Amino acid sequence: MSAAAIEIPDSTDATIGLLRELRRGHVRKQAANVAYWLYLAGLVILIYGGWLVATIARALRHPQPPVADTAALLRAAPAGLPALALLVLAAMLWDARWRGPVTVSQQTVDWLLDTPVRRERLLRPRYRASALIRLLIAAVAGLVPAGLLLSVGLGGAAGHSLRLAGTAMLSAALLVGFGTGAAAVSEAHPRFGSSRAAPAIVGLAALAAAVLAVLAAVSSLPAWVGSAVLWSGPWGWAAQGLVALAGGRAPEWPVAVLLLALAAAVVIGAGDRAAAVVPAAALRVRAATIGSMSAAVANLDVRRVGTAYRAATTGYGRVRFGLRLPLRRELVLPWRDVVAVLRAPSRLAWAVLLSWTAVGLGAVAVHAPHSALLPLAGALSFGYLAASNLCEGARLDADDTRRSAQLPFRYDSLVWWHAIVPCTTLAVIGGIPAAALAVVTGKPALLGIVAVAIVVLVGGALVNAYRGPLEAESLAQGFETPFGNSGGIMVTFWYVTGPLLAVGPLILLANVAISAKHTTAIATPAILAVALAAWLGSIAARRARRLRTG
């Protein structure tokens, strides 16, 4: 046998030429698909964002006079606009963890990645096309902050307004170009790209800038704080033109725009070089994830969308803790739910954040009982999301009924056991701050509302956990109305049954309890809320029974 290396001929040109010839007949079909999606996007924008388009167009033609909050918004702009830019960059870096600007189809993964075709000829065109599309979308999206600034009187004459809009479009395009290049670099390096550190740090910086913006709006911060934020990086450079043309203090904004253009050009070039070295393993995982998520979206299966996303972004390592098995069989299911919560700390962290937000809004509602509906709606909505994050064990049992086949319980009775850990956890993470606020504000009604709301919200979360898979036939079961077929409405109600049955009535009961002048008058809403929780539990048990028999 010869020890010489076997030379594999480069077939890049021949392969790409063959692909172009085979795809020639599909060009018209692809153009029709693109035209359809552009039409659909335009229709959605006009229907749901028509008011914003009209506001921007009216503000460009006829600049609005200043309003009462114009001065506060101008003070907040030097920190608020960079916070928005940082949030965009964080979203793009997070997107690079599972998708990114460099993606290929499953067919390309299966047929081309393992052939002697130069990787850069396959990947760089996709990166460049993705970058171009993002730049165009960003340029159009740049009109949104410009229109909002003009709508509150931070503009001037019509010519000045057009200059502000043009600067906003240019700055948004350059910022997104910078983010696209950074995302491609992170995608080419799996250790960096799969880490949560980069988007988390950028997100925390956005939060800090937002806090500074709020402080600047309600009080007067030193001028150097805003200048420091505006010169802190590309996110600040992108905001300087808008701040200066809106009447703020940013005299060197043309230099900042030039720096942003240079940074964007450098990072886009680095991303173009990095696109050629994205690992094949990462491309395979991303193609499979996009395929799974696309199929789940087509089937209206939100659960599968989240599962596919978490499979691509969550790293599972060795568990470094353990809980002793319980000695009594009644504790088996709570023990398993506790382990599930501890092994998914992100869910617990989100539950803590959401429950604290709910308690804060609840305190606002108790403090102002005559205008409590809006803060109550927000508090109970956040509370439902916190409860839903803690009901993952119930969702896993609903996804696969065989998972609990060996437990010494009837399947429909598991609903009540699954309520123990979410209720207890929410009582700890939400009850303690609620008790502190009740003592400080002298409003004991807050603690009672939180205690009753916990069981109702957990009941609503369990109703949604046991809803089962969406049947495709349900889309065809609607009836015709003057506004179209009701199938879509029926599917929407199927998805929001839990929060609809829990949050809606609870808002009314909590509002009655807050408005009551005597403590004894709270007993009736509390009893009705407990009855509502029991009813929601029975609905969840009935759904579980149907899943088991079906």
Coordinates of C-alpha atoms in Angstrom, one line a residue:
M1 CA 0.0 0.0 0.0
S2 CA 1.2 3.5 -0.8
A3 CA 1.8 5.9 2.1
A4 CA 1.1 8.9 -0.1
A5 CA -2.0 11.0 0.7
I6 CA -4.9 10.6 -1.6
E7 CA -5.7 13.9 -3.4
I8 CA -9.3 14.7 -3.6
P9 CA -10.1 16.9 -6.6
D10 CA -11.8 20.2 -5.9
S11 CA -15.4 20.0 -7.2
T12 CA -16.6 23.4 -6.0
D13 CA -17.1 25.0 -9.4
A14 CA -18.7 21.9 -11.0
T15 CA -21.1 21.4 -8.0
I16 CA -22.2 25.0 -7.8
G17 CA -22.7 25.1 -11.6
L18 CA -24.8 22.0 -11.4
L19 CA -26.9 23.5 -8.6
R20 CA -27.5 26.7 -10.5
E21 CA -28.7 24.6 -13.5
L22 CA -31.0 22.5 -11.4
R23 CA -32.4 25.5 -9.6
R24 CA -33.0 27.5 -12.7
G25 CA -36.6 26.2 -13.0
H26 CA -37.3 27.2 -9.4
V27 CA -36.4 30.8 -9.7
R28 CA -39.9 31.9 -10.7
K29 CA -41.4 29.9 -7.8
Q30 CA -39.0 31.4 -5.3
A31 CA -39.7 34.9 -6.6
A32 CA -43.4 34.3 -6.2
N33 CA -42.9 33.0 -2.6
V34 CA -40.8 36.1 -1.8
A35 CA -43.5 38.4 -3.3
Y36 CA -46.2 36.6 -1.2
W37 CA -44.2 37.0 2.0
L38 CA -43.5 40.7 1.3
Y39 CA -47.2 41.2 0.6
L40 CA -48.1 39.4 3.9
A41 CA -45.6 41.4 5.9
G42 CA -46.9 44.7 4.4
L43 CA -50.5 43.7 5.1
V44 CA -49.7 42.8 8.8
I45 CA -47.8 46.1 9.2
L46 CA -50.7 48.1 7.7
I47 CA -53.3 46.3 9.9
Y48 CA -51.5 46.2 13.2
G49 CA -49.0 49.0 12.8
G50 CA -51.0 51.4 10.5
W51 CA -51.4 53.9 13.4
L52 CA -47.6 54.0 13.7
V53 CA -47.1 54.4 9.9
A54 CA -49.7 57.2 9.9
T55 CA -48.0 58.9 12.9
I56 CA -44.6 58.8 11.3
A57 CA -45.9 60.1 8.0
R58 CA -47.8 62.9 9.7
A59 CA -44.9 63.9 11.9
L60 CA -42.6 64.1 8.9
R61 CA -45.0 66.3 6.9
H62 CA -46.3 68.4 9.8
P63 CA -43.9 68.4 12.9
Q64 CA -45.8 68.4 16.2
P65 CA -45.4 71.1 18.8
P66 CA -43.9 70.1 22.2
V67 CA -46.0 68.3 24.7
A68 CA -46.0 68.3 28.5
D69 CA -43.4 65.5 28.7
T70 CA -41.1 66.7 25.9
A71 CA -38.5 68.1 28.2
A72 CA -38.3 64.9 30.3
L73 CA -38.0 62.8 27.2
L74 CA -35.2 64.9 25.9
R75 CA -33.3 64.5 29.2
A76 CA -33.9 60.7 28.9
A77 CA -32.8 60.4 25.3
P78 CA -29.0 60.3 25.8
A79 CA -29.4 57.1 27.9
G80 CA -32.7 55.8 26.6
L81 CA -31.7 55.5 22.9
P82 CA -28.4 53.7 23.7
A83 CA -30.4 51.4 25.9
L84 CA -32.6 50.6 22.9
A85 CA -29.5 50.0 20.8
L86 CA -28.0 47.7 23.4
L87 CA -31.2 45.7 23.5
V88 CA -31.1 45.2 19.7
L89 CA -27.5 44.0 19.9
A90 CA -28.4 41.7 22.8
A91 CA -31.2 40.2 20.7
M92 CA -28.9 39.6 17.7
L93 CA -26.2 37.9 19.9
W94 CA -28.9 35.8 21.5
D95 CA -30.2 34.9 18.0
A96 CA -26.7 33.8 17.1
R97 CA -26.8 31.1 19.8
W98 CA -29.3 29.0 17.9
R99 CA -29.7 30.4 14.4
G100 CA -27.5 33.3 13.5
P101 CA -26.9 35.1 10.2
V102 CA -25.2 32.0 8.6
T103 CA -27.7 29.2 8.1
V104 CA -28.1 26.5 5.5
S105 CA -31.0 24.2 4.6
Q106 CA -31.3 20.6 5.7
Q107 CA -30.7 19.5 2.1
T108 CA -27.4 21.4 2.0
V109 CA -26.4 19.8 5.3
D110 CA -27.2 16.3 4.0
W111 CA -25.8 16.6 0.5
L112 CA -23.0 19.2 0.4
L113 CA -21.3 19.6 3.7
D114 CA -19.4 16.3 3.5
T115 CA -18.4 16.8 -0.2
P116 CA -15.1 18.4 -1.4
V117 CA -16.8 21.8 -1.9
R118 CA -15.1 24.8 -0.5
R119 CA -17.0 26.0 2.6
E120 CA -16.7 29.7 1.9
R121 CA -18.4 29.3 -1.5
L122 CA -21.5 27.9 0.3
L123 CA -21.6 30.1 3.4
R124 CA -20.4 33.6 2.5
P125 CA -23.3 34.2 0.0
R126 CA -25.7 33.3 2.7
Y127 CA -24.0 35.6 5.2
R128 CA -24.0 38.5 2.7
A129 CA -27.6 38.0 1.8
S130 CA -28.6 37.9 5.5
A131 CA -26.6 41.0 6.2
L132 CA -28.2 42.9 3.2
I133 CA -31.7 41.9 4.3
R134 CA -31.0 42.9 7.9
L135 CA -29.6 46.3 6.8
L136 CA -32.7 47.0 4.7
I137 CA -35.1 46.1 7.5
A138 CA -33.0 48.1 10.0
A139 CA -33.1 51.2 7.8
V140 CA -36.9 51.0 7.7
A141 CA -37.2 50.3 11.4
G142 CA -35.0 53.4 12.1
L143 CA -38.1 55.5 11.2
V144 CA -39.8 54.3 14.4
P145 CA -37.6 56.1 16.9
A146 CA -37.5 59.1 14.6
G147 CA -41.3 59.2 14.3
L148 CA -41.7 58.9 18.1
L149 CA -39.3 61.8 18.7
L150 CA -41.1 63.9 16.1
S151 CA -44.5 63.1 17.5
V152 CA -43.6 64.6 20.9
G153 CA -42.2 67.8 19.3
L154 CA -38.5 66.9 19.2
G155 CA -38.0 68.0 15.7
G156 CA -38.4 71.3 13.9
A157 CA -39.2 72.3 10.4
A158 CA -40.1 69.8 7.7
G159 CA -36.6 69.8 6.3
H160 CA -35.1 69.3 9.7
S161 CA -37.5 66.4 10.4
L162 CA -36.4 64.7 7.1
R163 CA -32.8 65.1 8.2
L164 CA -33.6 63.5 11.5
A165 CA -35.4 60.6 9.8
G166 CA -32.5 60.0 7.4
T167 CA -29.9 60.0 10.2
A168 CA -32.1 57.6 12.2
M169 CA -32.3 55.2 9.2
L170 CA -28.5 55.4 8.6
S171 CA -27.6 54.9 12.3
A172 CA -30.0 51.9 12.6
A173 CA -28.6 50.3 9.5
L174 CA -25.0 50.7 10.7
L175 CA -25.8 49.4 14.2
V176 CA -27.5 46.3 12.8
G177 CA -24.6 45.8 10.4
F178 CA -22.3 45.9 13.4
G179 CA -24.5 43.4 15.3
T180 CA -24.7 41.1 12.2
G181 CA -21.0 40.9 12.0
A182 CA -20.6 40.3 15.7
A183 CA -23.2 37.5 15.5
A184 CA -21.4 35.8 12.7
V185 CA -18.1 35.9 14.6
S186 CA -19.8 34.4 17.7
E187 CA -21.5 31.7 15.5
A188 CA -18.1 30.7 14.0
H189 CA -16.7 30.1 17.6
P190 CA -19.0 27.6 19.3
R191 CA -17.6 28.3 22.8
F192 CA -18.4 32.0 22.5
G193 CA -21.5 31.6 20.4
S194 CA -23.2 29.0 22.7
S195 CA -22.4 31.0 25.8
R196 CA -25.0 33.1 27.5
A197 CA -22.4 35.5 28.8
A198 CA -22.2 37.9 25.8
P199 CA -26.0 38.5 25.3
A200 CA -26.5 38.6 29.1
I201 CA -23.8 41.2 29.6
V202 CA -25.2 43.4 26.8
G203 CA -28.7 42.9 28.2
L204 CA -27.6 44.0 31.7
A205 CA -25.9 47.1 30.1
A206 CA -29.2 47.9 28.4
L207 CA -31.0 47.6 31.7
A208 CA -28.4 50.0 33.4
A209 CA -28.8 52.5 30.6
A210 CA -32.6 52.3 30.9
V211 CA -32.4 53.0 34.6
L212 CA -30.2 56.0 33.9
A213 CA -32.8 57.2 31.4
V214 CA -35.6 56.9 33.9
L215 CA -33.6 58.8 36.5
A216 CA -32.8 61.5 34.0
A217 CA -36.4 61.8 33.1
V218 CA -37.6 62.2 36.7
S219 CA -34.7 64.3 37.9
S220 CA -31.7 66.2 36.5
L221 CA -28.6 64.1 36.2
P222 CA -25.2 65.7 35.5
A223 CA -24.5 66.4 31.8
W224 CA -21.4 64.2 31.8
V225 CA -23.5 61.1 32.5
G226 CA -25.4 61.4 29.2
S227 CA -22.1 62.2 27.4
A228 CA -20.4 59.2 28.9
V229 CA -23.2 56.9 27.7
L230 CA -23.2 58.5 24.2
W231 CA -19.5 57.9 23.8
S232 CA -19.4 54.4 25.5
G233 CA -19.5 52.5 22.2
P234 CA -21.3 51.9 18.9
W235 CA -24.7 51.8 20.8
G236 CA -24.0 55.4 21.9
W237 CA -22.6 56.5 18.6
A238 CA -25.8 55.3 16.9
A239 CA -27.9 57.6 19.2
Q240 CA -25.9 60.8 19.0
G241 CA -27.3 61.9 15.7
L242 CA -30.9 61.5 16.9
V243 CA -30.1 63.3 20.2
A244 CA -28.4 66.2 18.5
L245 CA -31.1 66.7 15.8
A246 CA -33.8 66.4 18.5
G247 CA -32.4 69.3 20.4
G248 CA -30.1 67.5 22.8
R249 CA -26.5 67.9 23.6
A250 CA -24.3 65.9 21.2
P251 CA -22.2 68.5 19.2
E252 CA -19.7 65.9 17.8
W253 CA -22.4 63.6 16.4
P254 CA -21.0 63.5 12.8
V255 CA -17.7 62.1 14.2
A256 CA -19.8 59.5 16.1
V257 CA -21.6 58.4 12.9
L258 CA -18.3 58.1 11.1
L259 CA -16.9 56.0 14.0
L260 CA -20.0 53.8 13.8
A261 CA -19.6 53.4 10.0
L262 CA -15.9 52.4 10.4
A263 CA -16.7 49.9 13.3
A264 CA -19.6 48.4 11.3
A265 CA -17.4 48.0 8.2
V266 CA -14.6 46.3 10.2
V267 CA -17.0 44.0 12.1
I268 CA -19.0 43.1 8.9
G269 CA -15.7 42.2 7.2
A270 CA -14.7 40.1 10.2
G271 CA -18.1 38.4 10.0
D272 CA -17.6 37.7 6.3
R273 CA -14.3 36.0 7.1
A274 CA -15.8 34.1 10.0
A275 CA -18.7 32.9 7.9
A276 CA -16.3 30.6 6.0
V277 CA -15.3 28.7 9.1
V278 CA -18.6 28.0 10.9
P279 CA -18.2 24.4 12.1
A280 CA -20.2 21.8 10.2
A281 CA -21.6 20.4 13.5
A282 CA -23.1 23.8 14.4
L283 CA -24.6 24.1 10.9
R284 CA -26.2 20.7 11.3
V285 CA -27.7 21.5 14.7
R286 CA -29.0 24.9 13.5
A287 CA -30.6 23.4 10.4
A288 CA -32.3 20.7 12.4
T289 CA -33.5 23.3 14.9
I290 CA -34.9 25.6 12.3
G291 CA -36.7 22.6 10.6
S292 CA -38.2 21.5 13.9
M293 CA -39.4 25.0 14.8
S294 CA -40.8 25.6 11.3
A295 CA -42.8 22.3 11.5
A296 CA -44.0 23.2 14.9
V297 CA -45.1 26.7 13.8
A298 CA -46.9 25.2 10.8
N299 CA -48.8 22.9 13.2
L300 CA -49.4 25.7 15.7
D301 CA -47.6 23.7 18.4
V302 CA -46.1 26.3 20.7
R303 CA -44.8 23.6 23.0
R304 CA -42.6 22.0 20.3
V305 CA -41.3 25.5 19.3
G306 CA -40.1 26.0 22.9
T307 CA -38.7 22.5 23.1
A308 CA -36.7 22.8 19.9
Y309 CA -35.4 26.2 21.0
R310 CA -34.3 25.0 24.4
A311 CA -32.7 21.9 22.9
A312 CA -30.5 24.2 20.8
T313 CA -29.6 26.7 23.4
T314 CA -29.5 24.9 26.7
G315 CA -26.4 23.0 27.8
Y316 CA -26.9 20.1 30.1
G317 CA -24.0 19.2 32.4
R318 CA -23.5 17.0 35.3
V319 CA -25.9 17.8 38.2
R320 CA -23.8 18.7 41.2
F321 CA -26.4 18.2 43.8
G322 CA -28.9 15.6 44.9
L323 CA -31.9 15.2 47.0
R324 CA -32.5 12.1 49.0
L325 CA -35.4 10.0 47.9
P326 CA -38.5 10.5 50.1
L327 CA -39.5 7.6 52.4
R328 CA -43.2 8.1 51.9
R329 CA -44.9 7.6 48.6
E330 CA -47.0 10.7 49.0
L331 CA -43.8 12.8 48.6
V332 CA -42.6 11.2 45.4
L333 CA -44.2 13.6 43.0
P334 CA -43.4 16.8 44.9
W335 CA -39.8 15.5 45.3
R336 CA -39.6 15.0 41.5
D337 CA -41.1 18.5 40.9
V338 CA -38.6 20.1 43.3
V339 CA -35.7 18.3 41.5
A340 CA -37.0 19.6 38.2
V341 CA -37.2 23.2 39.4
L342 CA -33.7 23.0 40.9
R343 CA -32.2 21.5 37.7
A344 CA -33.7 24.4 35.6
P345 CA -32.5 27.5 37.5
S346 CA -33.5 29.8 34.7
R347 CA -37.2 28.9 35.2
L348 CA -36.8 29.6 38.9
A349 CA -35.0 32.9 38.2
W350 CA -37.8 34.0 35.8
A351 CA -40.4 33.0 38.4
V352 CA -38.7 35.1 41.1
L353 CA -38.5 38.1 38.8
L354 CA -42.0 37.8 37.5
S355 CA -43.5 37.3 41.0
W356 CA -41.6 40.3 42.4
T357 CA -42.9 42.4 39.5
A358 CA -46.5 41.1 40.3
V359 CA -46.2 42.0 44.0
G360 CA -45.0 45.5 43.1
L361 CA -47.9 46.1 40.8
G362 CA -50.2 44.6 43.4
A363 CA -48.9 47.1 45.9
V364 CA -49.6 50.0 43.5
A365 CA -53.2 48.7 43.1
V366 CA -53.7 48.5 46.9
H367 CA -52.3 52.0 47.3
A368 CA -54.7 53.4 44.7
P369 CA -57.9 51.3 44.9
H370 CA -59.9 53.7 42.7
S371 CA -57.7 53.1 39.7
A372 CA -56.6 49.6 40.5
L373 CA -57.8 47.7 37.4
L374 CA -54.8 48.3 35.2
P375 CA -52.1 47.5 37.8
L376 CA -54.1 44.5 38.9
A377 CA -54.3 43.2 35.4
G378 CA -50.5 43.6 35.0
A379 CA -49.8 42.0 38.4
L380 CA -52.0 38.9 37.8
S381 CA -50.6 38.5 34.3
F382 CA -47.1 38.5 35.6
G383 CA -48.1 36.2 38.4
Y384 CA -49.6 33.7 35.9
L385 CA -46.4 33.7 33.9
A386 CA -44.5 33.0 37.2
A387 CA -46.8 30.1 38.0
S388 CA -46.5 28.7 34.5
N389 CA -42.7 28.6 34.8
L390 CA -43.0 26.4 37.8
C391 CA -45.5 23.9 36.3
E392 CA -43.0 22.2 34.0
G393 CA -43.4 18.9 35.8
A394 CA -47.1 18.9 34.9
R395 CA -46.4 19.7 31.3
L396 CA -43.9 16.8 31.1
D397 CA -46.5 14.4 32.4
A398 CA -49.0 15.8 29.9
D399 CA -46.6 15.4 27.0
D400 CA -46.0 11.7 27.9
T401 CA -48.6 9.9 30.0
R402 CA -46.2 6.9 30.4
R403 CA -43.8 9.0 32.4
S404 CA -46.0 8.6 35.6
A405 CA -47.3 5.1 34.9
Q406 CA -45.3 3.6 37.8
L407 CA -46.5 6.1 40.4
P408 CA -49.0 4.8 42.9
F409 CA -51.6 7.4 41.9
R410 CA -54.4 7.7 39.4
Y411 CA -53.3 9.9 36.5
D412 CA -56.0 12.5 36.9
S413 CA -55.1 12.9 40.6
L414 CA -51.6 14.0 39.6
V415 CA -53.0 17.4 38.9
W416 CA -53.5 18.1 42.6
W417 CA -50.0 16.8 43.5
H418 CA -48.4 19.0 40.8
A419 CA -49.9 22.0 42.5
I420 CA -47.9 21.6 45.7
V421 CA -44.5 22.8 44.6
P422 CA -45.7 25.8 42.5
C423 CA -47.9 27.0 45.3
T424 CA -45.2 26.5 47.9
T425 CA -42.5 28.2 45.8
L426 CA -44.7 31.2 45.0
A427 CA -45.7 31.5 48.6
V428 CA -42.0 31.8 49.5
I429 CA -40.7 34.0 46.6
G430 CA -43.8 36.1 46.4
G431 CA -45.3 35.9 49.9
I432 CA -42.2 37.2 51.7
P433 CA -41.9 40.5 49.8
A434 CA -45.7 40.8 49.9
A435 CA -45.6 40.5 53.7
A436 CA -42.8 43.1 53.9
L437 CA -44.8 45.5 51.7
A438 CA -47.9 44.9 53.8
V439 CA -46.1 45.8 57.0
V440 CA -44.4 48.8 55.5
T441 CA -47.5 50.2 53.8
G442 CA -50.0 49.1 56.5
K443 CA -52.1 47.3 53.9
P444 CA -52.7 43.8 55.1
A445 CA -55.1 43.2 52.1
L446 CA -52.1 42.8 49.9
L447 CA -50.9 39.7 51.7
G448 CA -54.4 38.2 51.5
I449 CA -54.7 38.9 47.8
V450 CA -51.3 37.3 47.1
A451 CA -52.2 34.2 49.1
V452 CA -55.6 33.7 47.3
A453 CA -54.1 34.6 43.9
I454 CA -51.4 32.0 44.1
V455 CA -53.8 29.0 44.2
V456 CA -56.0 30.5 41.4
L457 CA -53.0 31.2 39.1
V458 CA -51.5 27.8 39.6
G459 CA -54.8 26.3 38.8
G460 CA -54.9 28.2 35.6
A461 CA -51.4 27.2 34.7
L462 CA -52.3 23.5 35.3
V463 CA -55.3 23.9 33.0
N464 CA -53.0 25.0 30.2
A465 CA -50.4 22.3 31.1
Y466 CA -52.9 19.5 30.5
R467 CA -54.4 20.9 27.3
G468 CA -52.7 18.2 25.2
P469 CA -51.6 18.5 21.5
L470 CA -53.6 20.7 19.2
E471 CA -55.7 18.6 16.8
A472 CA -55.4 19.7 13.2
E473 CA -59.1 19.1 12.6
S474 CA -59.9 21.9 15.1
L475 CA -59.0 24.5 12.5
A476 CA -61.8 23.1 10.2
Q477 CA -64.4 23.0 13.0
G478 CA -65.1 26.7 12.9
F479 CA -68.2 28.3 11.5
E480 CA -68.5 31.1 9.0
T481 CA -69.1 34.6 10.3
P482 CA -69.3 38.0 8.5
F483 CA -65.7 38.5 9.7
G484 CA -64.5 35.1 8.4
N485 CA -64.2 31.6 9.7
S486 CA -64.1 31.2 13.5
G487 CA -61.5 28.5 13.4
G488 CA -58.6 30.8 14.2
I489 CA -60.5 32.3 17.2
M490 CA -61.2 28.8 18.5
V491 CA -57.5 27.9 18.3
T492 CA -56.6 31.1 20.1
F493 CA -59.1 30.4 22.9
W494 CA -57.7 26.9 23.1
Y495 CA -54.3 28.3 23.8
V496 CA -55.4 30.9 26.4
T497 CA -58.0 28.9 28.3
G498 CA -55.9 28.8 31.5
P499 CA -55.1 32.5 31.8
L500 CA -58.5 33.5 30.5
L501 CA -60.3 31.5 33.2
A502 CA -57.9 32.4 36.0
V503 CA -56.7 36.0 35.4
G504 CA -60.0 37.4 34.1
P505 CA -62.3 36.6 37.1
L506 CA -59.5 37.1 39.5
I507 CA -59.1 40.7 38.4
L508 CA -62.7 41.4 39.2
L509 CA -62.5 39.6 42.6
A510 CA -59.3 41.3 43.6
N511 CA -60.7 44.7 42.6
V512 CA -63.7 44.1 44.8
A513 CA -61.5 43.1 47.7
I514 CA -59.3 46.1 47.3
S515 CA -62.2 48.5 47.1
A516 CA -63.9 47.0 50.2
K517 CA -64.0 49.4 53.1
H518 CA -64.1 46.8 55.8
T519 CA -62.0 43.7 56.3
T520 CA -65.0 41.4 56.7
A521 CA -66.1 42.4 53.2
I522 CA -63.0 40.7 51.8
A523 CA -64.3 37.2 52.9
T524 CA -66.8 36.9 50.0
P525 CA -64.3 37.5 47.2
A526 CA -61.7 35.2 48.9
I527 CA -64.2 32.4 49.2
L528 CA -65.2 32.8 45.5
A529 CA -61.5 32.8 44.5
V530 CA -60.9 29.6 46.4
A531 CA -63.9 28.1 44.6
L532 CA -62.5 29.3 41.3
A533 CA -59.2 27.6 42.1
A534 CA -61.0 24.3 42.9
W535 CA -63.0 24.6 39.6
L536 CA -59.8 25.2 37.6
G537 CA -58.2 22.1 39.3
S538 CA -61.2 20.0 38.3
I539 CA -61.0 21.2 34.7
A540 CA -57.3 20.3 34.7
A541 CA -58.1 16.8 36.1
R542 CA -60.7 16.3 33.5
R543 CA -58.3 17.2 30.7
A544 CA -55.7 14.8 32.3
R545 CA -58.3 12.0 32.3
R546 CA -59.0 12.7 28.6
L547 CA -55.3 12.6 27.8
R548 CA -54.9 9.3 29.6
T549 CA -57.9 7.6 27.8
G550 CA -57.1 9.2 24.5

